[in-house]
Coordinates of C-alpha atoms in Angstrom, one line a residue:
Chain Q
X1 CA 114.5 84.1 82.1
X2 CA 115.2 87.5 84.3
X3 CA 114.3 88.9 87.3
X4 CA 111.5 90.6 85.5
X5 CA 110.6 87.4 83.7
X6 CA 110.1 85.6 87.0
X7 CA 108.1 88.7 88.3
X8 CA 106.3 88.9 85.6
X9 CA 105.7 84.9 85.8
X10 CA 104.8 84.9 89.7
X11 CA 102.2 87.9 88.6
X12 CA 100.8 85.6 85.9
X13 CA 97.1 85.0 85.4
X14 CA 98.3 81.2 84.8
X15 CA 99.9 80.5 87.5
X16 CA 98.0 78.2 90.6
X17 CA 97.1 79.6 93.2
X18 CA 97.7 78.3 96.8
X19 CA 93.8 77.1 97.0
X20 CA 94.7 74.3 94.0
X21 CA 97.4 73.5 96.3
X22 CA 95.7 73.7 99.2
X23 CA 93.0 70.7 97.9
X24 CA 96.0 68.8 95.7
X25 CA 98.2 68.2 98.7
X26 CA 96.3 67.8 101.4
X27 CA 92.8 65.8 102.5
X28 CA 90.1 66.1 104.2
X29 CA 90.8 70.2 104.2
X30 CA 88.5 71.9 106.3
X31 CA 89.1 76.0 106.0
X32 CA 88.1 77.7 109.0
X33 CA 87.3 81.5 109.5
X34 CA 87.5 84.8 111.4
X35 CA 89.9 86.3 113.8
X36 CA 87.4 86.6 116.7
X37 CA 87.9 90.5 116.9
X38 CA 87.1 92.0 113.8
X39 CA 86.0 89.5 110.8
X40 CA 87.0 87.0 107.8
X41 CA 89.9 88.2 105.7
X42 CA 89.6 86.2 102.6
X43 CA 92.9 87.0 101.5
X44 CA 94.5 84.5 103.9
X45 CA 92.9 80.3 104.0
X46 CA 92.9 78.7 107.4
X47 CA 92.4 75.7 108.2
X48 CA 93.2 71.7 108.7
X49 CA 94.2 69.2 106.0
X50 CA 95.3 65.7 106.4
X51 CA 99.0 65.4 104.6
X52 CA 98.6 61.2 104.0
X53 CA 96.5 61.4 107.6
X54 CA 98.9 63.0 109.1
X55 CA 96.6 66.6 110.7
X56 CA 98.7 70.0 109.6
X57 CA 97.3 73.4 110.0
X58 CA 97.8 75.4 106.5
X59 CA 98.3 78.7 106.3
X60 CA 97.8 80.1 102.6
X61 CA 97.6 83.7 101.3
X62 CA 95.4 83.6 98.4
X63 CA 95.1 86.4 95.1
X64 CA 91.6 84.4 93.8
X65 CA 91.6 83.5 90.2
X66 CA 88.6 85.3 88.7
X67 CA 88.1 88.8 88.2
X68 CA 84.9 88.3 91.3
X69 CA 86.9 86.0 92.9
X70 CA 89.9 88.4 93.3
X71 CA 88.6 91.3 94.2
X72 CA 86.6 89.3 97.3
X73 CA 89.7 87.8 98.2
X74 CA 91.4 91.4 97.6
X75 CA 94.0 90.5 95.1
X76 CA 95.8 88.6 98.0
X77 CA 96.8 91.5 99.8
X78 CA 95.9 90.9 104.1
X79 CA 94.8 92.9 106.0
X80 CA 95.9 93.1 109.6
X81 CA 92.7 91.0 110.4
X82 CA 94.1 87.9 107.8
X83 CA 97.3 88.0 109.9
X84 CA 95.3 88.0 113.4
X85 CA 93.4 84.7 111.5
X86 CA 96.8 83.4 111.0
X87 CA 98.2 83.9 114.0
X88 CA 94.7 82.8 116.1
X89 CA 95.4 79.1 114.1
X90 CA 98.9 78.5 114.5
X91 CA 98.5 78.8 118.0
X92 CA 95.9 76.3 118.2
X93 CA 97.7 74.4 115.8
X94 CA 100.5 75.0 118.9
X95 CA 97.4 73.6 121.3
X96 CA 97.0 70.4 119.8
X97 CA 100.5 69.8 118.2
X98 CA 100.1 70.1 114.8
X99 CA 102.4 71.3 112.4
X100 CA 102.5 74.5 110.2
X101 CA 102.1 75.0 106.7
X102 CA 102.4 78.2 104.9
X103 CA 102.1 79.6 101.1
X104 CA 103.3 82.9 100.5
X105 CA 101.4 84.5 97.8
X106 CA 100.6 88.7 98.0
X107 CA 102.5 91.7 96.9
X108 CA 102.5 92.8 100.1
X109 CA 100.5 93.5 102.8
X110 CA 97.5 96.1 101.9
X111 CA 98.5 99.9 101.8
X112 CA 94.6 101.1 102.7
X113 CA 92.6 103.5 105.4
X114 CA 91.1 100.8 107.2
X115 CA 94.3 98.8 107.4
X116 CA 96.4 101.8 109.3
X117 CA 92.9 101.9 111.5
X118 CA 93.3 98.4 113.1
X119 CA 97.0 98.5 112.7
X120 CA 98.6 96.9 110.3
X121 CA 102.0 97.1 111.4
X122 CA 101.6 95.7 114.5
X123 CA 99.5 92.4 113.6
X124 CA 102.7 91.9 111.1
X125 CA 105.0 92.5 114.3
X126 CA 103.1 90.9 116.4
X127 CA 103.1 87.2 114.1
X128 CA 107.0 87.5 113.8
X129 CA 107.3 87.7 117.8
X130 CA 104.8 85.5 118.2
X131 CA 105.9 82.9 114.9
X132 CA 109.5 82.7 116.4
X133 CA 108.2 81.5 119.5
X134 CA 105.9 78.4 118.4
X135 CA 106.6 75.1 119.7
X136 CA 105.9 73.1 116.8
X137 CA 107.7 72.8 113.2
X138 CA 106.8 75.8 110.5
X139 CA 107.7 75.9 107.2
X140 CA 106.5 78.2 104.2
X141 CA 106.3 78.4 100.4
X142 CA 106.6 81.4 98.5
X143 CA 104.6 80.0 95.3
X144 CA 104.4 83.4 93.9
X145 CA 104.9 85.9 95.3
X146 CA 106.5 87.1 98.1
X147 CA 105.8 90.9 99.2
X148 CA 108.1 92.5 101.9
X149 CA 106.6 92.1 105.6
X150 CA 104.1 90.9 104.1
X151 CA 104.4 88.5 103.2
X152 CA 107.3 87.6 106.1
X153 CA 104.2 87.7 108.5
X154 CA 104.1 84.2 107.6
X155 CA 107.5 83.5 106.8
X156 CA 109.0 83.0 110.3
X157 CA 109.7 79.4 109.6
X158 CA 112.0 76.8 110.4
X159 CA 112.4 76.0 106.7
X160 CA 111.0 78.4 103.8
X161 CA 111.2 77.1 100.3
X162 CA 110.8 78.2 97.4
X163 CA 109.1 77.7 94.2
X164 CA 111.5 78.2 91.1
X165 CA 110.6 81.0 89.2
X166 CA 108.3 82.6 92.5
X167 CA 109.9 86.2 93.8
X168 CA 110.7 87.5 97.6
X169 CA 111.5 90.9 97.6
X170 CA 111.7 94.0 100.5
X171 CA 109.1 95.6 98.4
X172 CA 107.3 95.6 95.1
X173 CA 110.5 96.2 91.7
X174 CA 108.0 99.0 91.0
X175 CA 108.1 100.9 94.2
X176 CA 111.6 100.1 94.8
X177 CA 112.7 102.0 91.8
X178 CA 110.3 104.7 92.8
X179 CA 111.9 105.0 96.3
X180 CA 114.8 105.2 95.1
X181 CA 115.3 106.4 91.7
X182 CA 112.5 108.6 92.2
X183 CA 110.8 106.3 88.5
X184 CA 108.9 103.6 88.6
X185 CA 108.6 102.3 84.8
X186 CA 112.5 102.0 86.0
X187 CA 111.4 98.6 87.7
X188 CA 113.0 95.9 85.5
X189 CA 116.2 97.4 86.1
X190 CA 115.0 96.9 89.8
X191 CA 114.2 93.7 89.6
X192 CA 117.2 92.5 88.6
X193 CA 119.0 94.7 91.2
X194 CA 116.8 93.4 94.5
X195 CA 117.9 89.9 94.2
X196 CA 114.9 89.2 94.9
X197 CA 114.6 85.3 92.7
X198 CA 115.0 82.0 94.0
X199 CA 118.9 81.1 93.3
X200 CA 120.0 84.9 94.4
X201 CA 118.3 84.6 97.8
X202 CA 119.4 80.4 97.7
X203 CA 123.0 81.4 97.7
X204 CA 122.0 84.4 100.1
X205 CA 120.9 82.3 102.6
X206 CA 117.5 83.7 103.1
X207 CA 115.5 80.6 101.8
X208 CA 116.7 77.0 102.4
X209 CA 116.3 75.2 99.5
X210 CA 114.2 76.0 95.2
X211 CA 111.6 73.7 94.3
X212 CA 111.7 73.2 90.4
X213 CA 109.6 73.8 88.2
X214 CA 107.9 72.1 85.4
X215 CA 109.6 73.5 82.1
X216 CA 108.1 76.4 81.6
X217 CA 106.7 77.1 85.1
X218 CA 104.3 75.6 87.1
X219 CA 101.6 76.3 85.2
X220 CA 102.3 73.6 82.7
X221 CA 101.9 71.2 84.8
X222 CA 100.7 72.1 88.2
X223 CA 99.9 68.4 90.0
X224 CA 104.0 67.8 88.8
X225 CA 104.5 71.4 91.1
X226 CA 102.1 69.6 94.0
X227 CA 103.2 66.7 93.9
X228 CA 106.4 67.7 94.6
X229 CA 105.6 69.9 97.0
X230 CA 103.9 67.2 98.9
X231 CA 106.9 65.1 98.6
X232 CA 108.6 67.7 99.7
X233 CA 106.6 68.9 103.3
X234 CA 106.4 65.3 103.7
X235 CA 110.0 64.3 104.3
X236 CA 110.9 67.9 105.9
X237 CA 108.0 67.4 108.3
X238 CA 109.2 63.5 109.3
X239 CA 112.4 65.0 109.6
X240 CA 110.9 68.1 111.9
X241 CA 108.0 66.6 114.4
X242 CA 110.9 63.7 115.3
X243 CA 112.5 67.2 117.0
X244 CA 112.2 68.3 120.6
X245 CA 109.9 71.9 121.0
X246 CA 113.1 74.0 122.4
X247 CA 114.9 72.4 119.1
X248 CA 112.1 73.9 116.5
X249 CA 112.2 77.1 118.5
X250 CA 115.7 77.3 119.0
X251 CA 116.6 76.4 115.6
X252 CA 114.2 79.0 114.3
X253 CA 115.6 81.6 116.1
X254 CA 118.8 80.4 114.9
X255 CA 118.2 80.3 111.6
X256 CA 116.5 84.5 111.3
X257 CA 119.3 85.7 114.1
X258 CA 122.2 85.0 111.5
X259 CA 121.2 87.5 109.2
Chain J
X1 CA 107.7 106.3 102.8
X2 CA 111.5 107.2 102.9
X3 CA 111.1 109.5 100.0
X4 CA 107.8 111.6 101.3
X5 CA 110.1 112.1 104.9
X6 CA 113.5 113.3 102.3
X7 CA 111.1 115.7 100.3
X8 CA 109.7 117.0 104.0
X9 CA 113.2 118.3 105.0
X10 CA 113.7 120.5 102.0
X11 CA 113.0 123.8 103.4
X12 CA 112.3 126.3 100.9
X13 CA 113.0 130.3 101.4
X14 CA 110.5 132.5 99.5
X15 CA 112.2 135.3 98.5
X16 CA 109.3 138.1 98.5
X17 CA 109.5 141.5 96.9
X18 CA 110.0 143.0 100.5
X19 CA 112.8 140.8 101.0
X20 CA 115.2 143.5 98.0
X21 CA 114.3 146.8 100.6
X22 CA 115.5 145.2 103.3
X23 CA 118.9 147.0 104.1
X24 CA 121.5 144.2 104.4
X25 CA 122.4 143.1 108.4
X26 CA 124.9 139.8 108.6
X27 CA 122.9 137.6 110.4
X28 CA 124.5 134.6 111.5
X29 CA 123.3 131.1 109.1
X30 CA 122.6 129.2 111.9
X31 CA 121.2 131.6 114.3
X32 CA 117.3 131.1 112.9
X33 CA 115.5 128.0 112.0
X34 CA 112.3 127.2 110.0
X35 CA 109.6 125.2 112.2
X36 CA 108.8 122.8 110.3
X37 CA 105.2 123.0 111.8
X38 CA 104.0 126.5 111.8
X39 CA 106.6 127.4 108.9
X40 CA 107.7 130.4 110.6
X41 CA 111.4 131.1 111.0
X42 CA 112.3 130.6 115.4
X43 CA 115.7 131.6 117.2
X44 CA 117.8 128.2 117.4
X45 CA 118.9 129.2 121.1
X46 CA 114.8 129.1 121.7
X47 CA 114.4 125.9 120.1
X48 CA 117.2 124.7 122.0
X49 CA 116.2 126.2 124.6
X50 CA 113.1 124.2 124.7
X51 CA 113.6 121.1 124.3
X52 CA 113.8 121.3 120.3
X53 CA 110.3 123.0 120.5
X54 CA 109.1 125.5 118.4
X55 CA 108.6 128.6 121.0
X56 CA 105.6 129.4 118.5
X57 CA 103.4 127.1 118.1
X58 CA 104.6 123.8 119.8
X59 CA 106.0 121.3 117.3
X60 CA 108.9 119.1 118.1
X61 CA 111.9 119.0 116.8
X62 CA 113.5 116.1 115.9
X63 CA 116.1 115.1 117.9
X64 CA 119.7 113.9 118.0
X65 CA 120.6 110.4 119.6
X66 CA 123.4 112.3 121.1
X67 CA 120.5 114.6 122.1
X68 CA 118.2 112.1 123.7
X69 CA 120.4 110.1 125.7
X70 CA 121.4 113.5 127.4
X71 CA 117.6 114.4 127.9
X72 CA 116.7 110.6 129.3
X73 CA 119.5 109.8 131.0
X74 CA 120.7 110.0 134.7
X75 CA 124.4 112.1 133.5
X76 CA 127.3 110.3 133.4
X77 CA 125.6 107.3 133.2
X78 CA 125.5 106.2 129.8
X79 CA 127.7 103.7 128.1
X80 CA 127.2 102.9 124.9
X81 CA 128.0 99.1 124.2
X82 CA 130.6 97.9 122.2
X83 CA 129.0 97.0 118.5
X84 CA 131.6 95.6 115.8
X85 CA 130.3 97.4 112.6
X86 CA 130.4 95.5 109.3
X87 CA 128.4 97.1 107.0
X88 CA 127.2 94.1 104.5
X89 CA 126.5 95.1 100.7
X90 CA 124.3 92.3 99.8
X91 CA 123.1 93.8 96.8
X92 CA 126.5 95.0 95.6
X93 CA 124.6 98.5 95.1
X94 CA 125.4 101.2 93.3
X95 CA 127.1 104.2 95.7
X96 CA 126.1 102.6 98.7
X97 CA 129.2 102.3 100.8
X98 CA 129.1 106.7 99.5
X99 CA 126.0 107.1 100.8
X100 CA 126.4 105.5 104.5
X101 CA 130.2 107.2 104.7
X102 CA 127.6 110.8 103.9
X103 CA 125.1 109.9 106.2
X104 CA 128.0 109.2 109.1
X105 CA 129.3 112.5 108.5
X106 CA 125.7 114.0 108.1
X107 CA 125.1 112.7 111.5
X108 CA 128.3 111.6 113.4
X109 CA 127.4 108.4 114.2
X110 CA 128.9 105.2 112.6
X111 CA 124.7 103.7 112.1
X112 CA 121.2 104.2 112.4
X113 CA 121.0 103.6 115.9
X114 CA 123.3 103.6 119.5
X115 CA 122.8 101.4 122.1
X116 CA 123.8 100.8 126.0
X117 CA 122.9 101.2 128.9
X118 CA 121.9 103.6 131.5
X119 CA 120.0 104.6 134.6
X120 CA 117.2 106.6 134.6
X121 CA 116.7 108.2 137.8
X122 CA 119.1 105.8 139.0
X123 CA 116.8 103.1 137.7
X124 CA 119.1 100.7 135.5
X125 CA 117.6 99.8 131.8
X126 CA 119.0 99.3 128.4
X127 CA 118.7 101.8 125.9
X128 CA 118.5 101.9 122.6
X129 CA 117.9 105.8 120.1
X130 CA 117.9 105.3 116.6
X131 CA 119.4 108.6 114.5
X132 CA 116.8 109.5 111.5
X133 CA 119.4 112.0 110.0
X134 CA 121.3 108.9 109.3
X135 CA 119.8 107.4 106.0
X136 CA 116.1 108.6 108.1
X137 CA 117.0 105.8 110.6
X138 CA 116.2 102.5 107.9
X139 CA 117.0 99.3 109.3
X140 CA 120.0 97.6 107.6
X141 CA 121.9 94.3 108.9
X142 CA 124.1 96.5 111.3
X143 CA 120.9 98.1 112.8
X144 CA 119.2 94.6 113.0
X145 CA 122.6 93.8 114.4
X146 CA 123.2 96.7 117.4
X147 CA 119.0 96.2 118.6
X148 CA 119.3 92.4 118.5
X149 CA 122.8 92.4 120.5
X150 CA 121.3 94.6 123.5
X151 CA 118.1 93.3 123.7
X152 CA 120.3 89.6 124.4
X153 CA 122.2 91.0 126.8
X154 CA 119.0 92.7 128.5
X155 CA 117.9 89.5 128.8
X156 CA 120.9 88.0 130.0
X157 CA 121.5 90.0 132.5
X158 CA 118.2 90.8 133.2
X159 CA 117.3 94.4 132.6
X160 CA 114.7 96.3 131.1
X161 CA 115.1 97.5 127.3
X162 CA 113.3 100.4 126.2
X163 CA 114.1 101.9 122.3
X164 CA 113.0 105.3 120.9
X165 CA 112.4 104.5 117.3
X166 CA 112.6 106.8 114.2
X167 CA 112.8 105.2 111.1
X168 CA 111.1 105.5 107.7
X169 CA 111.8 101.3 108.1
X170 CA 113.6 98.7 106.5
X171 CA 117.2 99.8 104.5
X172 CA 116.5 99.7 100.8
X173 CA 119.9 98.9 99.7
X174 CA 119.9 95.8 101.8
X175 CA 117.6 93.9 100.2
X176 CA 116.0 91.5 101.5
X177 CA 118.7 90.8 104.5
X178 CA 117.2 94.3 105.6
X179 CA 113.9 92.5 105.4
X180 CA 115.1 89.9 107.7
X181 CA 116.3 91.9 110.5
X182 CA 112.2 92.4 110.8
X183 CA 112.2 88.9 111.8
X184 CA 115.7 88.8 113.9
X185 CA 114.6 91.6 116.5
X186 CA 111.5 90.6 116.9
X187 CA 112.5 86.9 117.5
X188 CA 114.8 88.6 120.2
X189 CA 112.3 91.0 121.7
X190 CA 109.5 87.4 122.3
X191 CA 113.1 86.3 124.3
X192 CA 112.7 89.5 126.2
X193 CA 109.0 88.6 126.8
X194 CA 109.5 85.3 127.2
X195 CA 111.9 85.8 130.7
X196 CA 109.4 88.0 131.7
X197 CA 111.5 91.9 131.4
X198 CA 109.7 94.6 130.6
X199 CA 110.3 96.4 126.9
X200 CA 109.2 100.0 126.7
X201 CA 108.9 102.0 122.9
X202 CA 109.4 105.0 122.3
X203 CA 107.9 106.4 118.5
X204 CA 109.0 109.6 117.5
X205 CA 108.7 111.6 114.1
X206 CA 108.8 109.6 111.8
X207 CA 108.1 105.4 112.5
X208 CA 107.2 104.0 109.7
X209 CA 107.4 100.8 107.4
X210 CA 109.8 98.1 108.7
X211 CA 110.2 99.0 111.7
X212 CA 106.0 99.9 112.7
X213 CA 106.1 96.3 111.6
X214 CA 108.6 94.6 113.9
X215 CA 110.0 96.3 117.2
X216 CA 108.1 99.7 117.1
X217 CA 104.8 97.8 117.9
X218 CA 105.5 95.5 120.2
X219 CA 106.5 96.9 123.6
X220 CA 104.1 95.8 126.9
X221 CA 103.8 99.2 127.0
X222 CA 104.6 101.8 123.8
X223 CA 105.0 105.6 124.1
X224 CA 104.9 108.7 122.0
X225 CA 105.8 112.1 121.5
X226 CA 103.4 114.4 120.3
X227 CA 102.7 115.0 116.4
X228 CA 104.9 112.0 115.4
X229 CA 104.4 110.2 112.4
X230 CA 103.7 106.5 112.6
X231 CA 102.4 103.9 110.6
X232 CA 103.0 100.9 108.0
X233 CA 102.3 102.4 104.7
X234 CA 103.1 105.6 102.9
X235 CA 100.7 108.7 103.1
X236 CA 101.5 108.5 99.0
X237 CA 101.1 104.9 98.6
X238 CA 97.7 104.3 100.4
X239 CA 96.3 107.9 98.2
X240 CA 97.3 106.0 95.2
X241 CA 95.9 102.6 96.4
X242 CA 92.6 104.4 97.5
X243 CA 92.5 107.2 94.7
X244 CA 91.8 109.3 98.3
X245 CA 92.9 112.0 100.1
X246 CA 93.8 111.3 103.3
X247 CA 92.7 112.9 106.2
X248 CA 94.8 115.3 107.9
X249 CA 95.9 113.5 111.3
X250 CA 95.9 110.3 109.7
X251 CA 99.4 108.5 110.4
X252 CA 99.4 110.8 114.0
X253 CA 100.5 109.4 117.0
X254 CA 97.4 111.0 118.4
X255 CA 95.0 108.3 116.0
X256 CA 97.1 105.7 116.7
X257 CA 96.0 106.7 121.0
X258 CA 92.3 107.4 119.6
X259 CA 93.1 104.0 117.6
X260 CA 94.2 102.0 120.7
X261 CA 97.7 101.1 119.1
X262 CA 99.3 103.2 122.3
X263 CA 99.4 103.7 125.5
X264 CA 100.3 107.5 125.9
X265 CA 101.8 110.6 124.9
X266 CA 104.4 112.2 126.8
X267 CA 105.5 115.2 126.6
X268 CA 109.8 116.2 126.4
X269 CA 109.0 117.6 129.6
X270 CA 108.4 114.8 131.0
X271 CA 109.3 111.5 129.5
X272 CA 112.3 111.3 132.2
X273 CA 110.7 111.1 134.9
X274 CA 107.8 108.5 133.3
X275 CA 109.5 106.3 132.3
X276 CA 112.2 106.5 135.8
X277 CA 107.9 105.5 137.2
X278 CA 107.6 103.1 134.6
X279 CA 111.0 101.2 135.6
X280 CA 110.4 101.5 139.1
X281 CA 107.1 100.0 138.4
X282 CA 108.2 96.7 137.1
X283 CA 111.4 96.1 139.9

């Protein structure tokens, strides 16, 4: 598959989204809503679940699966209050010593009037700075689309994993082509040039590991994919949970300092 | 976003009928300049002597990093940090190198930000100033590195940091490596913050995209210049998303002040004094 085909797969209507993985991987999930300031942004699902008995805070971008739900969830495009909800739950996790697992799947932070009025830039910036200092393990997994700062705002993690056919980019290929070549129709060409696939990003050191997908993509055997993610999370959390707060902070800082 | 800002720079001189009748006079090409605010031709000399302000409408012209340091730092106190500037080209992007050389020629600087230590009315500070003439101040790995090193230096020496922002955002030509700079610089600021040290940002025209969504928004105190464009998403992108025209002052410094995202708008005449005052208060 070339990069553009992966973009299309990552955006595909049949690609399993965060809510599927949450229910398949975690037991007793309790969803926690709201940023305590403005509203509950449903483009982000947040809450606590058990991973084989271990309490974990989960932050997940969710695009929705049918038209009605997609509209409710703003197609996974997060508003500032979504990032603020994430940060609230992450600080809560830190208070109670829970590891944090983030699922990334967004075209990007929402570009709208309300988002600007309520400080989209500030909300993302705050997450980047605060996540860097968290005293608990943080793991982020790019499930589908990792769209720019809107994805990074929940991906300042100790470990960043990526599904084999997911993409993670500085901007959508359409936007990139439009800015650099003044022609959004050259998106396919842009996708190739931008190095946005899991294998390209692994080579650049942007991600730590690629999670292989079942033949033909995660949608063909979604339970198998969920099982693979679960196993990976268990292994990593077993490892990271033994580390000190100081080690976790320094490890995360170094991970991003190298770029 | 970048595209929009670039396009604003194009100045078109209309050839009206009246111009043809004018007798030919030898005017040095750089004697006049067109104000980006009111569109009137103004004496360049007048603009320069008024700290790059239009004498007609008061619009602020963009300042270069060198001019800014001259405005803010006490004379002879600015000492630039030595930075090993090695450009990475992680995407092997066509003509990126040529673009960098062109930007260096246009701005007279090796990259889109400068950093150093200085004194402001006798108060020590580490200062970083972005340069919009260098690829619209976009942030790639070198910009991220210059900023991060300066902030780390400040944390180590227990100095305050002042950053003047001017940027279209993350640099597209370096792809995801540029995006990672947002986390890198923000992380360095988080440590500086944890050490109880002061960080002041001054937002100048334009401050957008990945710079707004990282260090520009993290100041303990955030100042801005009047009329500066400050926002996350590009105006055109938002208009396409919502299928509506946006009001004129949307994403201006004034808009941000009203919405509670900046502390104050400060004139160029008062910027140095204000920074000195704040530095003194945090000694």
